[in-house]
Amino acid sequence: MIKKLLIANRGEIALRIIRACREMGIRSVAVYSQADADSMHVRLADEAYCIGKPRSNESYLKIDQIIAAAEVAGVDAIHPGYGFLAENAHFNEVCRASGFEFIGPSPQAMEKLGDKNTARKMAIANDVPVVPGSEGLVESNEDAIAAAAKVGYPVLIKATAGGGGKGMRVAESEETLATAFSQARTEAEAAFGNGGCYIERYVGSPRHIEVQVIADTHGNVCHLFERDCSVQRRHQKLIEEAPSPSLPEHRRAAICEAAVRMIRGAEYSNAATVEFIVDAENNFYFIEVNARIQVEHPVSEMITGIDLIKEQIRVASGEKLSFSQDEIECRGVSIECRINAENPEKNFQPNPGKIQSIFIPGGLGVRFDSHVYAGYTVPAYYDSMIGKLIVHRPTREEAIATMRRALHELQVEGISTTAAFHDKVLQHPEFVDGLHDTKFVEREFVD
Ligand code: ADP
């Protein structure tokens, strides 16, 4: 039984977890950096501990400080949220070794899936389609040329330790391959301390579709349908929706089943997202597993009515999933817009600063997951997301209309936000028709 839980995170996800704890009768413990002393998660948690200086490598990434806070507070479990240490297998192991339940998969499963080349091999072993590519890591220019010739140009060179779009390079032909290969290797070595790379065929104009999965420790694995996250800028998601507007029903069943096979094969428990790219013919290819709760989890919650954070906590305490696959229904359409403190007019430059005033939208079908309030200063040290505006309506048409009026209602003074930009995307015929791919934003709006 988990009675007290520490949240090793900040911002809206810390609040999201505190909310679940309060409803479950679990005491919540916040940790915060000196820059976050006035944060809502600090105010709303039952207890809070300062763990260091503003920069995340001096606070939210400091494992010893977090464990010390957990010991002082006497918690039973630690929830890592997303980002920071959420997919750090070492942190996962240290939490468990220190006697705290980690709300997530085992360190072993996390480690294996965190390495993209290993995850790719696991996908193949579990009959989950992958993008045609090299057999394992590519060690030399000659290997790279041979592998690329086999899969056909253009190719994508990918770092096995990659994340956040780092260590990825496209090569259009053999002439540019050697340069792209060495760039990807150098970037990956610098960012992750691991320069290992493999090669995949570059899929043109793909859609990004991912499946939300949750598994318990008793062998039950369920999916909560898919999310379409094709509205991206520089590989960063801007708008997510569930279900996908473009996937025919039989492909939808196939992609969800493939995701379940992947997670079952990985002997994984807790929440996971299996990410795919989907080509124009609706072929889907596995790209990676995210072994944590994701930013866009609310759209899956809205269409299924399942509280994913509560389910994560239950599963981590050893309980069985509270539903079976055939009890999960997909109802209506949910869309999420990430509201960032950025200036779309200035190339999405981050725009931290004081929020002079804010009016938060409401009404039927509107949810705003956010940690900000009037008078709050968005710190410059962390990512620029100030909230997630989520709608849920019976049809996609209604969901778009509700999102547009909610974006109109959202009034923020003091900093610029991406709200007006979202409204432009939502009106674009390609988005309205659900025909957009991951290059849509860059093609139609920016860069
Ligand atoms: P990261 O972990 O760095 O985010 P991913 O493997 O998730 O890397 O890929 C990020 C994005 O890159 C995907 O959402 C997709 O848009 C694009 N991508 C990945 N693999 C391919 C591919 N083989 N062909 C075309 N685009 C790809």
Tab-separated table of C-alpha atoms and ligand atoms in Angstrom:
chain	number	residue	atom	x	y	z
A	1	MET	CA	0.000	0.000	0.000
A	2	ILE	CA	1.293	3.416	-0.967
A	3	LYS	CA	0.360	5.992	1.696
A	4	LYS	CA	2.811	8.757	0.893
A	5	LEU	CA	4.368	9.602	-2.454
A	6	LEU	CA	7.134	11.967	-3.570
A	7	ILE	CA	6.917	13.636	-6.960
A	8	ALA	CA	10.347	14.060	-8.538
A	9	ASN	CA	9.155	16.732	-10.942
A	10	ARG	CA	7.668	20.201	-11.294
A	11	GLY	CA	5.075	22.107	-13.319
A	12	GLU	CA	1.761	20.774	-14.523
A	13	ILE	CA	2.712	17.087	-14.237
A	14	ALA	CA	3.601	17.531	-10.555
A	15	LEU	CA	0.132	19.023	-10.029
A	16	ARG	CA	-1.484	16.258	-12.048
A	17	ILE	CA	0.089	13.646	-9.756
A	18	ILE	CA	-0.787	15.596	-6.592
A	19	ARG	CA	-4.420	15.654	-7.760
A	20	ALA	CA	-4.476	11.870	-8.199
A	21	CYS	CA	-2.854	11.374	-4.782
A	22	ARG	CA	-5.379	13.573	-3.002
A	23	GLU	CA	-8.311	11.722	-4.566
A	24	MET	CA	-6.749	8.396	-3.570
A	25	GLY	CA	-6.059	9.476	0.027
A	26	ILE	CA	-2.285	9.368	-0.533
A	27	ARG	CA	-0.141	12.112	1.040
A	28	SER	CA	1.913	13.972	-1.532
A	29	VAL	CA	5.417	15.356	-1.187
A	30	ALA	CA	6.767	17.987	-3.579
A	31	VAL	CA	10.414	18.763	-4.262
A	32	TYR	CA	11.410	22.067	-5.792
A	33	SER	CA	14.328	24.179	-6.901
A	34	GLN	CA	15.016	27.675	-5.617
A	35	ALA	CA	13.408	29.010	-8.802
A	36	ASP	CA	10.165	27.186	-8.015
A	37	ALA	CA	9.570	28.279	-4.424
A	38	ASP	CA	6.363	30.058	-5.524
A	39	SER	CA	5.153	27.149	-7.614
A	40	MET	CA	1.674	25.712	-7.323
A	41	HIS	CA	2.947	22.158	-6.800
A	42	VAL	CA	4.781	23.374	-3.700
A	43	ARG	CA	1.596	24.967	-2.364
A	44	LEU	CA	-0.759	22.113	-3.140
A	45	ALA	CA	1.351	19.170	-1.961
A	46	ASP	CA	1.045	18.083	1.661
A	47	GLU	CA	4.764	18.698	2.192
A	48	ALA	CA	7.544	20.258	0.139
A	49	TYR	CA	11.346	20.179	0.208
A	50	CYS	CA	13.801	22.435	-1.572
A	51	ILE	CA	16.388	20.284	-3.358
A	52	GLY	CA	18.748	22.848	-4.820
A	53	LYS	CA	19.536	25.629	-7.189
A	54	PRO	CA	17.454	26.695	-10.203
A	55	ARG	CA	19.370	24.828	-12.881
A	56	SER	CA	17.941	21.341	-13.267
A	57	ASN	CA	21.320	19.634	-12.971
A	58	GLU	CA	21.562	21.239	-9.542
A	59	SER	CA	18.043	20.225	-8.443
A	60	TYR	CA	15.548	18.089	-10.410
A	61	LEU	CA	18.354	15.911	-11.785
A	62	LYS	CA	20.104	15.450	-8.449
A	63	ILE	CA	19.379	11.889	-7.420
A	64	ASP	CA	21.006	12.185	-3.979
A	65	GLN	CA	18.946	15.253	-3.072
A	66	ILE	CA	15.711	13.620	-4.170
A	67	ILE	CA	16.439	10.438	-2.228
A	68	ALA	CA	17.371	12.522	0.834
A	69	ALA	CA	14.010	14.335	0.619
A	70	ALA	CA	12.203	10.996	0.250
A	71	GLU	CA	13.946	9.688	3.376
A	72	VAL	CA	13.244	12.783	5.459
A	73	ALA	CA	9.596	12.791	4.366
A	74	GLY	CA	9.245	9.041	4.904
A	75	VAL	CA	7.477	8.296	1.620
A	76	ASP	CA	6.685	4.830	0.227
A	77	ALA	CA	7.026	5.673	-3.443
A	78	ILE	CA	8.442	8.098	-6.002
A	79	HIS	CA	6.694	9.224	-9.190
A	80	PRO	CA	9.135	10.634	-11.762
A	81	GLY	CA	6.576	12.338	-14.073
A	82	TYR	CA	8.022	12.958	-17.556
A	83	GLY	CA	11.352	14.498	-18.553
A	84	PHE	CA	14.146	14.972	-15.974
A	85	LEU	CA	14.864	11.515	-14.470
A	86	ALA	CA	11.728	9.753	-15.742
A	87	GLU	CA	13.573	7.394	-18.073
A	88	ASN	CA	16.803	7.129	-16.138
A	89	ALA	CA	17.211	3.420	-15.261
A	90	HIS	CA	19.884	4.253	-12.688
A	91	PHE	CA	17.529	6.576	-10.799
A	92	ASN	CA	14.844	3.904	-10.991
A	93	GLU	CA	17.260	1.394	-9.451
A	94	VAL	CA	18.454	3.797	-6.727
A	95	CYS	CA	14.830	4.529	-5.708
A	96	ARG	CA	14.121	0.821	-5.327
A	97	ALA	CA	17.443	0.078	-3.593
A	98	SER	CA	16.642	2.863	-1.106
A	99	GLY	CA	13.331	1.209	-0.298
A	100	PHE	CA	10.979	3.354	-2.387
A	101	GLU	CA	8.587	1.980	-4.971
A	102	PHE	CA	9.286	3.563	-8.343
A	103	ILE	CA	6.105	4.403	-10.268
A	104	GLY	CA	7.161	2.939	-13.586
A	105	PRO	CA	8.599	-0.220	-15.165
A	106	SER	CA	11.522	-2.236	-13.782
A	107	PRO	CA	14.993	-0.746	-14.344
A	108	GLN	CA	15.771	-3.704	-16.628
A	109	ALA	CA	12.788	-3.096	-18.916
A	110	MET	CA	13.525	0.640	-18.898
A	111	GLU	CA	17.156	0.099	-19.824
A	112	LYS	CA	16.397	-2.271	-22.697
A	113	LEU	CA	13.685	-0.099	-24.216
A	114	GLY	CA	15.756	3.059	-23.697
A	115	ASP	CA	18.297	1.751	-26.171
A	116	LYS	CA	16.636	2.191	-29.568
A	117	ASN	CA	18.620	-0.500	-31.322
A	118	THR	CA	17.737	-3.038	-28.597
A	119	ALA	CA	14.103	-1.915	-28.669
A	120	ARG	CA	14.085	-2.345	-32.442
A	121	LYS	CA	15.370	-5.898	-32.053
A	122	MET	CA	12.666	-6.588	-29.465
A	123	ALA	CA	10.042	-5.268	-31.891
A	124	ILE	CA	11.262	-7.618	-34.607
A	125	ALA	CA	11.237	-10.527	-32.133
A	126	ASN	CA	7.611	-9.713	-31.214
A	127	ASP	CA	6.393	-9.464	-34.776
A	128	VAL	CA	5.995	-5.684	-34.620
A	129	PRO	CA	6.867	-4.017	-37.957
A	130	VAL	CA	9.951	-1.779	-37.981
A	131	VAL	CA	11.211	0.567	-40.696
A	132	PRO	CA	13.488	-1.416	-43.019
A	133	GLY	CA	17.045	-0.738	-41.891
A	134	SER	CA	20.476	-1.970	-40.929
A	135	GLU	CA	20.882	-5.135	-38.960
A	136	GLY	CA	21.967	-3.608	-35.679
A	137	LEU	CA	24.503	-0.843	-35.176
A	138	VAL	CA	26.606	0.372	-38.057
A	139	GLU	CA	30.289	0.636	-37.160
A	140	SER	CA	32.062	2.015	-40.235
A	141	ASN	CA	31.476	4.052	-43.381
A	142	GLU	CA	31.636	0.876	-45.460
A	143	ASP	CA	28.960	-0.777	-43.290
A	144	ALA	CA	26.842	2.360	-43.569
A	145	ILE	CA	27.121	2.424	-47.369
A	146	ALA	CA	26.237	-1.260	-47.622
A	147	ALA	CA	23.256	-0.939	-45.263
A	148	ALA	CA	21.942	2.198	-46.996
A	149	ALA	CA	22.242	0.596	-50.423
A	150	LYS	CA	20.150	-2.300	-49.154
A	151	VAL	CA	17.295	-0.223	-47.680
A	152	GLY	CA	17.357	2.469	-50.399
A	153	TYR	CA	17.810	6.241	-50.183
A	154	PRO	CA	16.933	8.537	-48.563
A	155	VAL	CA	18.008	7.042	-45.243
A	156	LEU	CA	17.865	8.243	-41.654
A	157	ILE	CA	20.864	7.705	-39.395
A	158	LYS	CA	19.688	7.356	-35.816
A	159	ALA	CA	21.552	7.309	-32.525
A	160	THR	CA	20.675	4.279	-30.441
A	161	ALA	CA	20.784	6.454	-27.312
A	162	GLY	CA	18.905	9.265	-29.082
A	163	GLY	CA	16.073	11.396	-27.784
A	164	GLY	CA	14.513	14.759	-28.497
A	165	GLY	CA	15.519	14.533	-32.154
A	166	LYS	CA	19.256	14.601	-31.280
A	167	GLY	CA	21.661	12.334	-33.158
A	168	MET	CA	19.371	12.003	-36.213
A	169	ARG	CA	20.531	12.830	-39.739
A	170	VAL	CA	18.998	12.299	-43.166
A	171	ALA	CA	21.230	11.254	-46.065
A	172	GLU	CA	19.760	11.672	-49.541
A	173	SER	CA	22.458	9.753	-51.352
A	174	GLU	CA	25.749	7.927	-50.978
A	175	GLU	CA	27.595	11.232	-51.524
A	176	THR	CA	26.196	12.743	-48.306
A	177	LEU	CA	26.110	9.541	-46.253
A	178	ALA	CA	29.617	9.666	-44.777
A	179	THR	CA	29.185	13.242	-43.551
A	180	ALA	CA	25.716	12.590	-42.121
A	181	PHE	CA	26.957	9.420	-40.422
A	182	SER	CA	29.888	11.143	-38.732
A	183	GLN	CA	27.686	14.111	-37.711
A	184	ALA	CA	25.104	11.828	-36.112
A	185	ARG	CA	27.840	9.889	-34.301
A	186	THR	CA	29.572	13.023	-33.003
A	187	GLU	CA	26.299	14.609	-31.868
A	188	ALA	CA	25.192	11.422	-30.094
A	189	GLU	CA	28.579	10.966	-28.438
A	190	ALA	CA	28.458	14.561	-27.133
A	191	ALA	CA	24.810	14.440	-26.006
A	192	PHE	CA	24.531	10.882	-24.661
A	193	GLY	CA	28.109	9.613	-24.274
A	194	ASN	CA	27.195	6.864	-26.736
A	195	GLY	CA	27.870	7.356	-30.433
A	196	GLY	CA	26.238	4.077	-31.568
A	197	CYS	CA	24.052	4.602	-34.655
A	198	TYR	CA	21.875	2.512	-36.947
A	199	ILE	CA	20.244	3.190	-40.287
A	200	GLU	CA	16.575	3.240	-41.292
A	201	ARG	CA	14.834	4.068	-44.520
A	202	TYR	CA	13.589	7.650	-44.347
A	203	VAL	CA	9.810	7.493	-44.564
A	204	GLY	CA	8.518	10.519	-46.495
A	205	SER	CA	5.605	12.562	-45.073
A	206	PRO	CA	4.767	10.176	-42.219
A	207	ARG	CA	2.129	10.600	-39.582
A	208	HIS	CA	3.161	10.092	-35.965
A	209	ILE	CA	0.765	7.710	-34.264
A	210	GLU	CA	1.373	6.254	-30.828
A	211	VAL	CA	-0.494	3.799	-28.657
A	212	GLN	CA	-1.073	4.228	-24.922
A	213	VAL	CA	-0.513	0.955	-23.097
A	214	ILE	CA	-0.739	0.042	-19.439
A	215	ALA	CA	0.339	-3.252	-17.897
A	216	ASP	CA	0.211	-4.668	-14.384
A	217	THR	CA	2.599	-7.100	-12.696
A	218	HIS	CA	0.139	-9.995	-13.157
A	219	GLY	CA	0.563	-10.262	-16.906
A	220	ASN	CA	-2.399	-8.072	-17.915
A	221	VAL	CA	-1.631	-5.649	-20.729
A	222	CYS	CA	-4.250	-3.247	-22.140
A	223	HIS	CA	-4.139	-0.471	-24.687
A	224	LEU	CA	-6.131	2.763	-24.464
A	225	PHE	CA	-6.225	3.265	-28.236
A	226	GLU	CA	-4.004	5.566	-30.233
A	227	ARG	CA	-3.051	9.227	-30.310
A	228	ASP	CA	-2.158	11.153	-33.438
A	229	CYS	CA	0.717	13.564	-32.770
A	230	SER	CA	1.525	14.585	-36.330
A	231	VAL	CA	1.309	18.320	-35.622
A	232	GLN	CA	4.977	18.842	-34.787
A	233	ARG	CA	7.603	21.503	-35.225
A	234	ARG	CA	11.202	20.294	-35.261
A	235	HIS	CA	10.113	16.941	-33.845
A	236	GLN	CA	8.362	18.658	-30.933
A	237	LYS	CA	4.673	17.857	-30.602
A	238	LEU	CA	2.310	20.835	-30.609
A	239	ILE	CA	-1.161	19.291	-30.898
A	240	GLU	CA	-2.203	15.729	-30.052
A	241	GLU	CA	-5.535	14.018	-30.554
A	242	ALA	CA	-7.285	10.732	-29.915
A	243	PRO	CA	-8.374	8.785	-31.833
A	244	SER	CA	-6.358	9.422	-35.009
A	245	PRO	CA	-8.481	11.148	-37.676
A	246	SER	CA	-6.767	9.289	-40.496
A	247	LEU	CA	-6.359	5.661	-39.517
A	248	PRO	CA	-8.889	3.179	-40.938
A	249	GLU	CA	-10.507	0.919	-38.347
A	250	HIS	CA	-8.686	-2.295	-39.315
A	251	ARG	CA	-5.263	-0.578	-39.194
A	252	ARG	CA	-6.201	0.890	-35.877
A	253	ALA	CA	-6.902	-2.533	-34.410
A	254	ALA	CA	-3.616	-3.818	-35.869
A	255	ILE	CA	-1.476	-0.981	-34.482
A	256	CYS	CA	-3.008	-1.290	-31.005
A	257	GLU	CA	-2.441	-5.054	-30.994
A	258	ALA	CA	1.161	-4.592	-32.134
A	259	ALA	CA	1.756	-2.170	-29.242
A	260	VAL	CA	0.353	-4.667	-26.744
A	261	ARG	CA	2.594	-7.430	-28.188
A	262	MET	CA	5.616	-5.164	-27.815
A	263	ILE	CA	4.925	-4.383	-24.148
A	264	ARG	CA	4.018	-7.965	-23.295
A	265	GLY	CA	7.234	-9.163	-24.966
A	266	ALA	CA	9.285	-6.659	-22.986
A	267	GLU	CA	7.924	-8.075	-19.682
A	268	TYR	CA	6.943	-4.563	-18.815
A	269	SER	CA	4.607	-3.200	-16.178
A	270	ASN	CA	3.103	0.284	-15.713
A	271	ALA	CA	2.313	2.916	-18.360
A	272	ALA	CA	4.111	2.960	-21.712
A	273	THR	CA	3.696	4.590	-25.069
A	274	VAL	CA	4.613	2.701	-28.204
A	275	GLU	CA	5.402	5.161	-30.982
A	276	PHE	CA	5.007	4.465	-34.690
A	277	ILE	CA	5.324	6.331	-37.935
A	278	VAL	CA	2.630	5.641	-40.495
A	279	ASP	CA	3.107	6.062	-44.239
A	280	ALA	CA	0.626	7.153	-46.912
A	281	GLU	CA	-0.545	3.548	-47.413
A	282	ASN	CA	-1.265	3.191	-43.678
A	283	ASN	CA	1.690	0.866	-43.110
A	284	PHE	CA	2.940	1.457	-39.597
A	285	TYR	CA	6.486	1.082	-38.329
A	286	PHE	CA	7.668	0.954	-34.735
A	287	ILE	CA	10.066	3.760	-33.778
A	288	GLU	CA	10.391	3.715	-29.988
A	289	VAL	CA	8.832	3.032	-26.607
A	290	ASN	CA	8.536	5.785	-24.028
A	291	ALA	CA	8.746	4.088	-20.651
A	292	ARG	CA	6.872	6.751	-18.695
A	293	ILE	CA	3.695	8.805	-18.562
A	294	GLN	CA	3.630	11.260	-21.472
A	295	VAL	CA	2.662	14.912	-21.761
A	296	GLU	CA	-0.268	14.014	-24.024
A	297	HIS	CA	-1.775	11.293	-21.785
A	298	PRO	CA	-4.935	13.367	-21.052
A	299	VAL	CA	-6.416	12.835	-24.535
A	300	SER	CA	-6.391	9.074	-23.892
A	301	GLU	CA	-7.940	9.671	-20.475
A	302	MET	CA	-10.719	11.736	-22.015
A	303	ILE	CA	-11.759	9.185	-24.635
A	304	THR	CA	-11.631	6.224	-22.220
A	305	GLY	CA	-12.565	7.812	-18.873
A	306	ILE	CA	-9.539	6.086	-17.288
A	307	ASP	CA	-7.329	8.019	-14.866
A	308	LEU	CA	-3.871	6.938	-16.014
A	309	ILE	CA	-1.954	8.360	-13.051
A	310	LYS	CA	-4.147	6.553	-10.543
A	311	GLU	CA	-3.785	3.370	-12.541
A	312	GLN	CA	0.013	3.807	-12.564
A	313	ILE	CA	0.017	4.110	-8.768
A	314	ARG	CA	-2.241	1.078	-8.341
A	315	VAL	CA	-0.162	-1.072	-10.659
A	316	ALA	CA	3.044	-0.034	-8.854
A	317	SER	CA	1.512	-1.179	-5.558
A	318	GLY	CA	1.001	-4.602	-7.078
A	319	GLU	CA	-2.712	-4.342	-7.815
A	320	LYS	CA	-4.260	-5.749	-10.959
A	321	LEU	CA	-5.484	-3.371	-13.660
A	322	SER	CA	-8.956	-2.190	-12.678
A	323	PHE	CA	-10.355	-3.012	-16.159
A	324	SER	CA	-9.979	-5.547	-18.935
A	325	GLN	CA	-9.434	-4.719	-22.592
A	326	ASP	CA	-13.047	-5.310	-23.608
A	327	GLU	CA	-14.248	-2.899	-20.913
A	328	ILE	CA	-12.302	-0.013	-22.463
A	329	GLU	CA	-14.401	1.996	-24.873
A	330	CYS	CA	-13.371	4.844	-27.099
A	331	ARG	CA	-15.901	7.663	-26.768
A	332	GLY	CA	-15.773	10.869	-28.765
A	333	VAL	CA	-12.740	12.867	-29.781
A	334	SER	CA	-10.194	14.623	-27.599
A	335	ILE	CA	-7.645	17.228	-28.696
A	336	GLU	CA	-4.806	18.795	-26.692
A	337	CYS	CA	-2.933	22.008	-27.508
A	338	ARG	CA	0.349	22.605	-25.721
A	339	ILE	CA	0.348	26.221	-24.589
A	340	ASN	CA	3.953	27.393	-24.472
A	341	ALA	CA	5.453	30.653	-23.275
A	342	GLU	CA	6.954	31.283	-26.694
A	343	ASN	CA	6.653	33.868	-29.405
A	344	PRO	CA	5.512	32.240	-32.680
A	345	GLU	CA	6.220	35.540	-34.478
A	346	LYS	CA	9.870	35.293	-33.461
A	347	ASN	CA	10.576	31.715	-34.461
A	348	PHE	CA	9.029	30.343	-31.257
A	349	GLN	CA	11.612	32.014	-29.097
A	350	PRO	CA	10.974	31.182	-25.405
A	351	ASN	CA	9.366	34.078	-23.586
A	352	PRO	CA	9.625	33.491	-19.842
A	353	GLY	CA	8.529	36.215	-17.436
A	354	LYS	CA	5.739	37.324	-15.154
A	355	ILE	CA	2.140	36.476	-15.965
A	356	GLN	CA	0.320	39.692	-15.096
A	357	SER	CA	-3.108	38.147	-15.467
A	358	ILE	CA	-4.686	35.001	-16.824
A	359	PHE	CA	-8.225	33.951	-17.620
A	360	ILE	CA	-8.630	30.198	-17.804
A	361	PRO	CA	-11.211	28.818	-20.232
A	362	GLY	CA	-14.018	26.549	-19.081
A	363	GLY	CA	-17.375	25.286	-20.196
A	364	LEU	CA	-18.558	21.917	-21.428
A	365	GLY	CA	-15.788	19.601	-22.551
A	366	VAL	CA	-12.835	21.809	-21.570
A	367	ARG	CA	-9.917	20.830	-19.304
A	368	PHE	CA	-6.850	22.977	-18.607
A	369	ASP	CA	-3.936	21.175	-16.925
A	370	SER	CA	-1.638	23.938	-15.780
A	371	HIS	CA	0.427	25.128	-12.850
A	372	VAL	CA	0.368	28.841	-13.630
A	373	TYR	CA	-1.637	31.658	-12.041
A	374	ALA	CA	-1.793	35.452	-12.149
A	375	GLY	CA	1.405	36.848	-10.672
A	376	TYR	CA	3.402	33.671	-11.395
A	377	THR	CA	6.778	34.107	-13.055
A	378	VAL	CA	7.609	31.511	-15.709
A	379	PRO	CA	11.257	30.672	-14.958
A	380	ALA	CA	13.782	30.642	-17.797
A	381	TYR	CA	15.434	27.453	-16.548
A	382	TYR	CA	12.932	24.832	-17.691
A	383	ASP	CA	10.804	24.023	-20.703
A	384	SER	CA	8.365	26.656	-21.824
A	385	MET	CA	5.062	24.782	-21.518
A	386	ILE	CA	2.660	26.699	-19.253
A	387	GLY	CA	-0.343	24.455	-19.692
A	388	LYS	CA	-2.229	21.926	-21.755
A	389	LEU	CA	-5.606	22.901	-23.108
A	390	ILE	CA	-7.686	19.765	-23.648
A	391	VAL	CA	-11.161	19.349	-25.081
A	392	HIS	CA	-13.443	16.331	-25.363
A	393	ARG	CA	-16.510	16.319	-27.594
A	394	PRO	CA	-18.608	13.684	-29.372
A	395	THR	CA	-17.203	14.465	-32.845
A	396	ARG	CA	-13.965	15.867	-34.248
A	397	GLU	CA	-15.790	18.803	-35.777
A	398	GLU	CA	-17.225	19.764	-32.403
A	399	ALA	CA	-13.878	19.178	-30.686
A	400	ILE	CA	-12.177	21.596	-33.090
A	401	ALA	CA	-14.931	24.202	-32.562
A	402	THR	CA	-14.703	23.865	-28.774
A	403	MET	CA	-10.897	24.106	-28.863
A	404	ARG	CA	-11.067	27.240	-30.998
A	405	ARG	CA	-13.448	28.988	-28.619
A	406	ALA	CA	-11.403	27.841	-25.592
A	407	LEU	CA	-8.218	29.223	-27.187
A	408	HIS	CA	-10.099	32.480	-27.717
A	409	GLU	CA	-11.123	32.534	-24.041
A	410	LEU	CA	-7.607	31.896	-22.787
A	411	GLN	CA	-6.309	35.369	-21.998
A	412	VAL	CA	-2.729	35.695	-20.821
A	413	GLU	CA	-1.121	39.059	-20.151
A	414	GLY	CA	2.571	39.615	-19.531
A	415	ILE	CA	4.093	36.937	-21.749
A	416	SER	CA	3.396	35.749	-25.278
A	417	THR	CA	2.002	32.271	-25.835
A	418	THR	CA	1.384	29.870	-28.693
A	419	ALA	CA	-2.436	30.027	-28.315
A	420	ALA	CA	-3.098	32.150	-31.419
A	421	PHE	CA	-0.790	29.955	-33.467
A	422	HIS	CA	-2.808	26.869	-32.499
A	423	ASP	CA	-5.964	28.607	-33.702
A	424	LYS	CA	-4.391	29.059	-37.152
A	425	VAL	CA	-3.429	25.391	-37.320
A	426	LEU	CA	-6.931	24.304	-36.278
A	427	GLN	CA	-8.460	26.278	-39.169
A	428	HIS	CA	-6.143	24.915	-41.836
A	429	PRO	CA	-8.018	22.672	-44.311
A	430	GLU	CA	-5.342	19.981	-44.104
A	431	PHE	CA	-5.814	19.735	-40.337
A	432	VAL	CA	-9.596	20.011	-40.572
A	433	ASP	CA	-9.611	17.101	-43.037
A	434	GLY	CA	-7.163	15.131	-40.892
A	435	LEU	CA	-4.711	14.799	-43.775
A	436	HIS	CA	-1.689	16.408	-42.112
A	437	ASP	CA	1.669	14.701	-41.632
A	438	THR	CA	4.677	15.544	-39.446
A	439	LYS	CA	5.979	18.083	-41.990
A	440	PHE	CA	2.674	19.975	-42.153
A	441	VAL	CA	3.581	22.781	-39.714
A	442	GLU	CA	6.990	23.421	-41.252
A	443	ARG	CA	5.536	23.307	-44.765
A	444	GLU	CA	2.518	25.537	-44.140
A	445	PHE	CA	3.481	27.888	-41.332
A	446	VAL	CA	7.095	28.293	-40.252
A	447	ASP	CA	10.786	27.651	-40.969
B	1	ADP	P1	13.470	11.017	-30.588
B	1	ADP	O1	13.558	9.983	-29.510
B	1	ADP	O2	14.742	11.772	-30.769
B	1	ADP	O3	12.266	11.881	-30.480
B	1	ADP	P2	12.190	9.287	-32.559
B	1	ADP	O4	12.758	7.978	-32.947
B	1	ADP	O5	11.002	9.275	-31.657
B	1	ADP	O6	13.360	10.196	-31.963
B	1	ADP	O7	11.827	10.108	-33.855
B	1	ADP	C1	11.405	11.456	-33.784
B	1	ADP	C2	10.619	11.849	-35.008
B	1	ADP	O8	11.436	11.671	-36.178
B	1	ADP	C3	9.386	11.010	-35.272
B	1	ADP	O9	8.248	11.502	-34.611
B	1	ADP	C4	9.234	11.135	-36.780
B	1	ADP	O10	8.572	12.340	-37.071
B	1	ADP	C5	10.673	11.212	-37.265
B	1	ADP	N1	11.187	9.884	-37.705
B	1	ADP	C6	11.687	8.889	-36.934
B	1	ADP	N2	12.058	7.823	-37.683
B	1	ADP	C7	11.784	8.154	-38.976
B	1	ADP	C8	11.953	7.489	-40.250
B	1	ADP	N3	12.484	6.276	-40.360
B	1	ADP	N4	11.543	8.151	-41.359
B	1	ADP	C9	11.024	9.404	-41.285
B	1	ADP	N5	10.854	10.074	-40.140
B	1	ADP	C10	11.220	9.480	-38.990
